PDB file of C-alpha atoms in Angstrom:
ATOM      1  CA  UNK A   1     -26.058 107.273   1.189  1.00  0.00           C
ATOM      2  CA  UNK A   2     -24.925 107.239  -2.427  1.00  0.00           C
ATOM      3  CA  UNK A   3     -28.490 107.894  -3.503  1.00  0.00           C
ATOM      4  CA  UNK A   4     -28.599 110.992  -1.288  1.00  0.00           C
ATOM      5  CA  UNK A   5     -25.385 112.264  -2.790  1.00  0.00           C
ATOM      6  CA  UNK A   6     -26.711 111.647  -6.306  1.00  0.00           C
ATOM      7  CA  UNK A   7     -29.879 113.492  -5.394  1.00  0.00           C
ATOM      8  CA  UNK A   8     -27.861 116.413  -4.019  1.00  0.00           C
ATOM      9  CA  UNK A   9     -25.724 116.517  -7.161  1.00  0.00           C
ATOM     10  CA  UNK A  10     -28.792 116.433  -9.420  1.00  0.00           C
ATOM     11  CA  UNK A  11     -30.391 119.290  -7.509  1.00  0.00           C
ATOM     12  CA  UNK A  12     -27.272 121.352  -7.723  1.00  0.00           C
ATOM     13  CA  UNK A  13     -26.982 120.683 -11.448  1.00  0.00           C
ATOM     14  CA  UNK A  14     -30.613 121.650 -12.061  1.00  0.00           C
ATOM     15  CA  UNK A  15     -30.177 124.920 -10.199  1.00  0.00           C
ATOM     16  CA  UNK A  16     -27.113 125.726 -12.252  1.00  0.00           C
ATOM     17  CA  UNK A  17     -24.485 125.705  -9.586  1.00  0.00           C
ATOM     18  CA  UNK A  18     -21.034 126.025 -11.102  1.00  0.00           C
ATOM     19  CA  UNK A  19     -17.996 124.049 -10.094  1.00  0.00           C
ATOM     20  CA  UNK A  20     -16.664 126.837  -7.949  1.00  0.00           C
ATOM     21  CA  UNK A  21     -18.817 128.651  -5.437  1.00  0.00           C
ATOM     22  CA  UNK A  22     -16.840 131.837  -5.949  1.00  0.00           C
ATOM     23  CA  UNK A  23     -17.516 131.886  -9.682  1.00  0.00           C
ATOM     24  CA  UNK A  24     -21.240 131.498  -9.189  1.00  0.00           C
ATOM     25  CA  UNK A  25     -21.296 134.206  -6.586  1.00  0.00           C
ATOM     26  CA  UNK A  26     -19.245 136.475  -8.770  1.00  0.00           C
ATOM     27  CA  UNK A  27     -21.305 135.734 -11.804  1.00  0.00           C
ATOM     28  CA  UNK A  28     -24.421 136.557  -9.860  1.00  0.00           C
ATOM     29  CA  UNK A  29     -25.860 133.112 -10.287  1.00  0.00           C
ATOM     30  CA  UNK A  30     -28.957 131.858  -8.622  1.00  0.00           C
ATOM     31  CA  UNK A  31     -28.603 130.118  -5.318  1.00  0.00           C
ATOM     32  CA  UNK A  32     -30.841 127.259  -4.394  1.00  0.00           C
ATOM     33  CA  UNK A  33     -34.056 128.391  -2.871  1.00  0.00           C
ATOM     34  CA  UNK A  34     -34.838 127.579   0.762  1.00  0.00           C
ATOM     35  CA  UNK A  35     -37.704 125.345  -0.366  1.00  0.00           C
ATOM     36  CA  UNK A  36     -35.333 123.315  -2.574  1.00  0.00           C
ATOM     37  CA  UNK A  37     -32.886 122.985   0.302  1.00  0.00           C
ATOM     38  CA  UNK A  38     -35.720 121.921   2.640  1.00  0.00           C
ATOM     39  CA  UNK A  39     -36.937 119.312   0.143  1.00  0.00           C
ATOM     40  CA  UNK A  40     -33.404 118.070  -0.285  1.00  0.00           C
ATOM     41  CA  UNK A  41     -32.862 117.879   3.466  1.00  0.00           C
ATOM     42  CA  UNK A  42     -36.212 116.113   3.915  1.00  0.00           C
ATOM     43  CA  UNK A  43     -35.093 113.549   1.310  1.00  0.00           C
ATOM     44  CA  UNK A  44     -31.785 113.049   3.119  1.00  0.00           C
ATOM     45  CA  UNK A  45     -33.641 112.517   6.431  1.00  0.00           C
ATOM     46  CA  UNK A  46     -36.030 110.044   4.772  1.00  0.00           C
ATOM     47  CA  UNK A  47     -33.092 108.255   3.194  1.00  0.00           C
ATOM     48  CA  UNK A  48     -31.230 108.021   6.517  1.00  0.00           C
ATOM     49  CA  UNK A  49     -34.376 106.691   8.245  1.00  0.00           C
ATOM     50  CA  UNK A  50     -34.737 104.051   5.510  1.00  0.00           C
ATOM     51  CA  UNK A  51     -31.091 103.064   5.916  1.00  0.00           C
ATOM     52  CA  UNK A  52     -31.561 102.826   9.678  1.00  0.00           C
ATOM     53  CA  UNK A  53     -34.659 100.650   9.225  1.00  0.00           C
ATOM     54  CA  UNK A  54     -32.840  98.402   6.731  1.00  0.00           C
ATOM     55  CA  UNK A  55     -29.905  98.141   9.159  1.00  0.00           C
ATOM     56  CA  UNK A  56     -32.182  97.113  12.040  1.00  0.00           C
ATOM     57  CA  UNK A  57     -34.149  94.579   9.982  1.00  0.00           C
ATOM     58  CA  UNK A  58     -30.905  93.139   8.576  1.00  0.00           C
ATOM     59  CA  UNK A  59     -29.502  92.892  12.093  1.00  0.00           C
ATOM     60  CA  UNK A  60     -32.648  91.052  13.272  1.00  0.00           C
ATOM     61  CA  UNK A  61     -32.479  88.710  10.285  1.00  0.00           C
ATOM     62  CA  UNK A  62     -28.803  87.993  10.982  1.00  0.00           C
ATOM     63  CA  UNK A  63     -29.652  87.263  14.632  1.00  0.00           C
ATOM     64  CA  UNK A  64     -32.344  84.777  13.509  1.00  0.00           C
ATOM     65  CA  UNK A  65     -29.949  83.175  11.025  1.00  0.00           C
ATOM     66  CA  UNK A  66     -27.234  82.860  13.683  1.00  0.00           C
ATOM     67  CA  UNK A  67     -29.732  81.318  16.100  1.00  0.00           C
ATOM     68  CA  UNK A  68     -30.841  78.825  13.413  1.00  0.00           C
ATOM     69  CA  UNK A  69     -27.194  77.988  12.652  1.00  0.00           C
ATOM     70  CA  UNK A  70     -26.539  77.447  16.362  1.00  0.00           C
ATOM     71  CA  UNK A  71     -29.543  75.103  16.634  1.00  0.00           C
ATOM     72  CA  UNK A  72     -28.425  73.235  13.524  1.00  0.00           C
ATOM     73  CA  UNK A  73     -24.890  72.839  14.896  1.00  0.00           C
ATOM     74  CA  UNK A  74     -26.204  71.478  18.202  1.00  0.00           C
ATOM     75  CA  UNK A  75     -28.445  69.037  16.294  1.00  0.00           C
ATOM     76  CA  UNK A  76     -25.480  67.907  14.194  1.00  0.00           C
ATOM     77  CA  UNK A  77     -23.418  67.374  17.364  1.00  0.00           C
ATOM     78  CA  UNK A  78     -26.257  65.410  18.959  1.00  0.00           C
ATOM     79  CA  UNK A  79     -26.656  63.282  15.835  1.00  0.00           C
ATOM     80  CA  UNK A  80     -22.906  62.660  15.796  1.00  0.00           C
ATOM     81  CA  UNK A  81     -23.046  61.551  19.421  1.00  0.00           C
ATOM     82  CA  UNK A  82     -26.043  59.304  18.695  1.00  0.00           C
ATOM     83  CA  UNK A  83     -24.198  57.811  15.719  1.00  0.00           C
ATOM     84  CA  UNK A  84     -21.153  57.048  17.868  1.00  0.00           C
ATOM     85  CA  UNK A  85     -23.358  55.381  20.486  1.00  0.00           C
ATOM     86  CA  UNK A  86     -25.122  53.330  17.816  1.00  0.00           C
ATOM     87  CA  UNK A  87     -21.777  52.218  16.362  1.00  0.00           C
ATOM     88  CA  UNK A  88     -20.539  51.226  19.823  1.00  0.00           C
ATOM     89  CA  UNK A  89     -23.743  49.301  20.513  1.00  0.00           C
ATOM     90  CA  UNK A  90     -23.414  47.567  17.150  1.00  0.00           C
ATOM     91  CA  UNK A  91     -19.824  46.535  17.990  1.00  0.00           C
ATOM     92  CA  UNK A  92     -20.963  45.149  21.355  1.00  0.00           C
ATOM     93  CA  UNK A  93     -23.792  43.203  19.724  1.00  0.00           C
ATOM     94  CA  UNK A  94     -21.393  41.749  17.143  1.00  0.00           C
ATOM     95  CA  UNK A  95     -18.951  40.706  19.879  1.00  0.00           C
ATOM     96  CA  UNK A  96     -21.720  39.035  21.884  1.00  0.00           C
ATOM     97  CA  UNK A  97     -23.050  37.340  18.760  1.00  0.00           C
ATOM     98  CA  UNK A  98     -19.582  35.967  17.971  1.00  0.00           C
ATOM     99  CA  UNK A  99     -19.288  34.703  21.561  1.00  0.00           C
ATOM    100  CA  UNK A 100     -22.686  33.000  21.346  1.00  0.00           C
ATOM    101  CA  UNK A 101     -21.757  31.467  17.981  1.00  0.00           C
ATOM    102  CA  UNK A 102     -18.511  30.111  19.442  1.00  0.00           C
ATOM    103  CA  UNK A 103     -20.430  28.641  22.386  1.00  0.00           C
ATOM    104  CA  UNK A 104     -22.964  27.088  20.034  1.00  0.00           C
ATOM    105  CA  UNK A 105     -20.183  25.542  17.950  1.00  0.00           C
ATOM    106  CA  UNK A 106     -18.555  24.120  21.099  1.00  0.00           C
ATOM    107  CA  UNK A 107     -21.908  22.712  22.250  1.00  0.00           C
ATOM    108  CA  UNK A 108     -22.552  21.143  18.853  1.00  0.00           C
ATOM    109  CA  UNK A 109     -19.113  19.526  18.911  1.00  0.00           C
ATOM    110  CA  UNK A 110     -19.749  18.190  22.414  1.00  0.00           C
ATOM    111  CA  UNK A 111     -23.174  16.859  21.376  1.00  0.00           C
ATOM    112  CA  UNK A 112     -21.610  15.085  18.400  1.00  0.00           C
ATOM    113  CA  UNK A 113     -18.927  13.586  20.622  1.00  0.00           C
ATOM    114  CA  UNK A 114     -21.580  12.413  23.097  1.00  0.00           C
ATOM    115  CA  UNK A 115     -23.681  10.934  20.303  1.00  0.00           C
ATOM    116  CA  UNK A 116     -20.630   9.080  19.056  1.00  0.00           C
ATOM    117  CA  UNK A 117     -19.954   7.791  22.576  1.00  0.00           C
ATOM    118  CA  UNK A 118     -23.602   6.746  23.030  1.00  0.00           C
ATOM    119  CA  UNK A 119     -23.566   4.944  19.706  1.00  0.00           C
ATOM    120  CA  UNK A 120     -20.329   3.182  20.625  1.00  0.00           C
ATOM    121  CA  UNK A 121     -21.742   2.170  24.020  1.00  0.00           C
ATOM    122  CA  UNK A 122     -24.941   0.878  22.384  1.00  0.00           C
ATOM    123  CA  UNK A 123     -22.933  -1.198  19.931  1.00  0.00           C
ATOM    124  CA  UNK A 124     -20.759  -2.585  22.744  1.00  0.00           C
ATOM    125  CA  UNK A 125     -23.862  -3.361  24.782  1.00  0.00           C
ATOM    126  CA  UNK A 126     -25.489  -5.179  21.887  1.00  0.00           C
ATOM    127  CA  UNK A 127     -22.283  -7.100  21.320  1.00  0.00           C
ATOM    128  CA  UNK A 128     -22.029  -7.996  25.006  1.00  0.00           C
ATOM    129  CA  UNK A 129     -25.664  -9.167  25.051  1.00  0.00           C
ATOM    130  CA  UNK A 130     -24.992 -11.292  22.019  1.00  0.00           C
ATOM    131  CA  UNK A 131     -21.853 -12.787  23.585  1.00  0.00           C
ATOM    132  CA  UNK A 132     -23.649 -13.343  26.890  1.00  0.00           C
ATOM    133  CA  UNK A 133     -26.529 -15.095  25.195  1.00  0.00           C
ATOM    134  CA  UNK A 134     -24.088 -17.217  23.233  1.00  0.00           C
ATOM    135  CA  UNK A 135     -22.118 -18.059  26.382  1.00  0.00           C
ATOM    136  CA  UNK A 136     -25.269 -19.001  28.275  1.00  0.00           C
ATOM    137  CA  UNK A 137     -26.331 -21.308  25.474  1.00  0.00           C
ATOM    138  CA  UNK A 138     -22.874 -22.843  25.190  1.00  0.00           C
ATOM    139  CA  UNK A 139     -22.658 -23.243  28.950  1.00  0.00           C
ATOM    140  CA  UNK A 140     -26.025 -24.831  29.256  1.00  0.00           C
ATOM    141  CA  UNK A 141     -25.324 -27.179  26.380  1.00  0.00           C
ATOM    142  CA  UNK A 142     -21.727 -28.198  26.844  1.00  0.00           C
ATOM    143  CA  UNK A 143     -20.479 -27.765  30.381  1.00  0.00           C
ATOM    144  CA  UNK A 144     -21.203 -30.262  33.116  1.00  0.00           C
ATOM    145  CA  UNK A 145     -22.997 -29.098  36.229  1.00  0.00           C
ATOM    146  CA  UNK A 146     -19.878 -28.890  38.359  1.00  0.00           C
ATOM    147  CA  UNK A 147     -18.228 -26.355  36.072  1.00  0.00           C
ATOM    148  CA  UNK A 148     -21.416 -24.371  35.681  1.00  0.00           C
ATOM    149  CA  UNK A 149     -20.939 -22.657  39.091  1.00  0.00           C
ATOM    150  CA  UNK A 150     -17.954 -20.471  38.150  1.00  0.00           C
ATOM    151  CA  UNK A 151     -19.383 -19.895  34.695  1.00  0.00           C
ATOM    152  CA  UNK A 152     -22.668 -18.715  36.207  1.00  0.00           C
ATOM    153  CA  UNK A 153     -20.633 -16.391  38.428  1.00  0.00           C
ATOM    154  CA  UNK A 154     -18.936 -14.988  35.326  1.00  0.00           C
ATOM    155  CA  UNK A 155     -22.308 -14.582  33.664  1.00  0.00           C
ATOM    156  CA  UNK A 156     -23.539 -12.700  36.732  1.00  0.00           C
ATOM    157  CA  UNK A 157     -20.507 -10.421  36.498  1.00  0.00           C
ATOM    158  CA  UNK A 158     -21.231  -9.866  32.809  1.00  0.00           C
ATOM    159  CA  UNK A 159     -24.849  -9.023  33.621  1.00  0.00           C
ATOM    160  CA  UNK A 160     -23.664  -6.535  36.245  1.00  0.00           C
ATOM    161  CA  UNK A 161     -21.348  -5.070  33.619  1.00  0.00           C
ATOM    162  CA  UNK A 162     -24.270  -4.759  31.191  1.00  0.00           C
ATOM    163  CA  UNK A 163     -26.336  -3.089  33.911  1.00  0.00           C
ATOM    164  CA  UNK A 164     -23.510  -0.611  34.576  1.00  0.00           C
ATOM    165  CA  UNK A 165     -23.219   0.006  30.826  1.00  0.00           C
ATOM    166  CA  UNK A 166     -26.957   0.736  30.677  1.00  0.00           C
ATOM    167  CA  UNK A 167     -26.617   3.254  33.543  1.00  0.00           C
ATOM    168  CA  UNK A 168     -23.761   4.984  31.745  1.00  0.00           C
ATOM    169  CA  UNK A 169     -25.881   5.135  28.620  1.00  0.00           C
ATOM    170  CA  UNK A 170     -28.699   6.816  30.571  1.00  0.00           C
ATOM    171  CA  UNK A 171     -26.235   9.344  32.022  1.00  0.00           C
ATOM    172  CA  UNK A 172     -24.982  10.179  28.536  1.00  0.00           C
ATOM    173  CA  UNK A 173     -28.552  10.621  27.278  1.00  0.00           C
ATOM    174  CA  UNK A 174     -29.265  12.984  30.200  1.00  0.00           C
ATOM    175  CA  UNK A 175     -26.155  14.982  29.341  1.00  0.00           C
ATOM    176  CA  UNK A 176     -27.258  15.156  25.705  1.00  0.00           C
ATOM    177  CA  UNK A 177     -30.664  16.418  26.808  1.00  0.00           C
ATOM    178  CA  UNK A 178     -29.024  19.082  28.991  1.00  0.00           C
ATOM    179  CA  UNK A 179     -26.834  20.152  26.070  1.00  0.00           C
ATOM    180  CA  UNK A 180     -29.866  20.358  23.798  1.00  0.00           C
ATOM    181  CA  UNK A 181     -31.647  22.522  26.408  1.00  0.00           C
ATOM    182  CA  UNK A 182     -28.598  24.805  26.617  1.00  0.00           C
ATOM    183  CA  UNK A 183     -28.561  25.124  22.839  1.00  0.00           C
ATOM    184  CA  UNK A 184     -32.206  26.136  22.824  1.00  0.00           C
ATOM    185  CA  UNK A 185     -31.544  28.753  25.531  1.00  0.00           C
ATOM    186  CA  UNK A 186     -28.604  30.210  23.591  1.00  0.00           C
ATOM    187  CA  UNK A 187     -30.668  30.428  20.408  1.00  0.00           C
ATOM    188  CA  UNK A 188     -33.301  32.473  22.186  1.00  0.00           C
TER     189      UNK A 188
END
């Protein structure tokens, strides 16, 4: 629009139009010819059509930009939501991992306790076998036949005790095996 006004002003200046229309009329000055006015009007029409075209293309570009911004905002929201879900999943995994680690620690402690118990039982069994063997030898060598009856009964009781001890040992070994299997399952 400013260009049209500048063009109009330049045309008026070239044709010698004075600052006051009355002075130019009184002075008998030349008015702009109809061809000049037509050319000027044609230029104004062309200029307004160009402005209209620029307005429409700018409006279309703004619509595309706004659509792109809208898509970008929805993508950012989706990524934010995905990030929140990933963080929540990570927290859940960490909690489960801590729980599994605590269970593993408890199982290891129980295995160590059972190993200690098995070792203690094995030592007691070996000691009992040693004592039993020693008692049998002492009995056979030093006690007369009439006293041997109750001693043999005691030896039988000791053998039963050793048998029971062996069964307990087997139970403990089975429990250790079950614990080891549980540990393997938790590691997977």
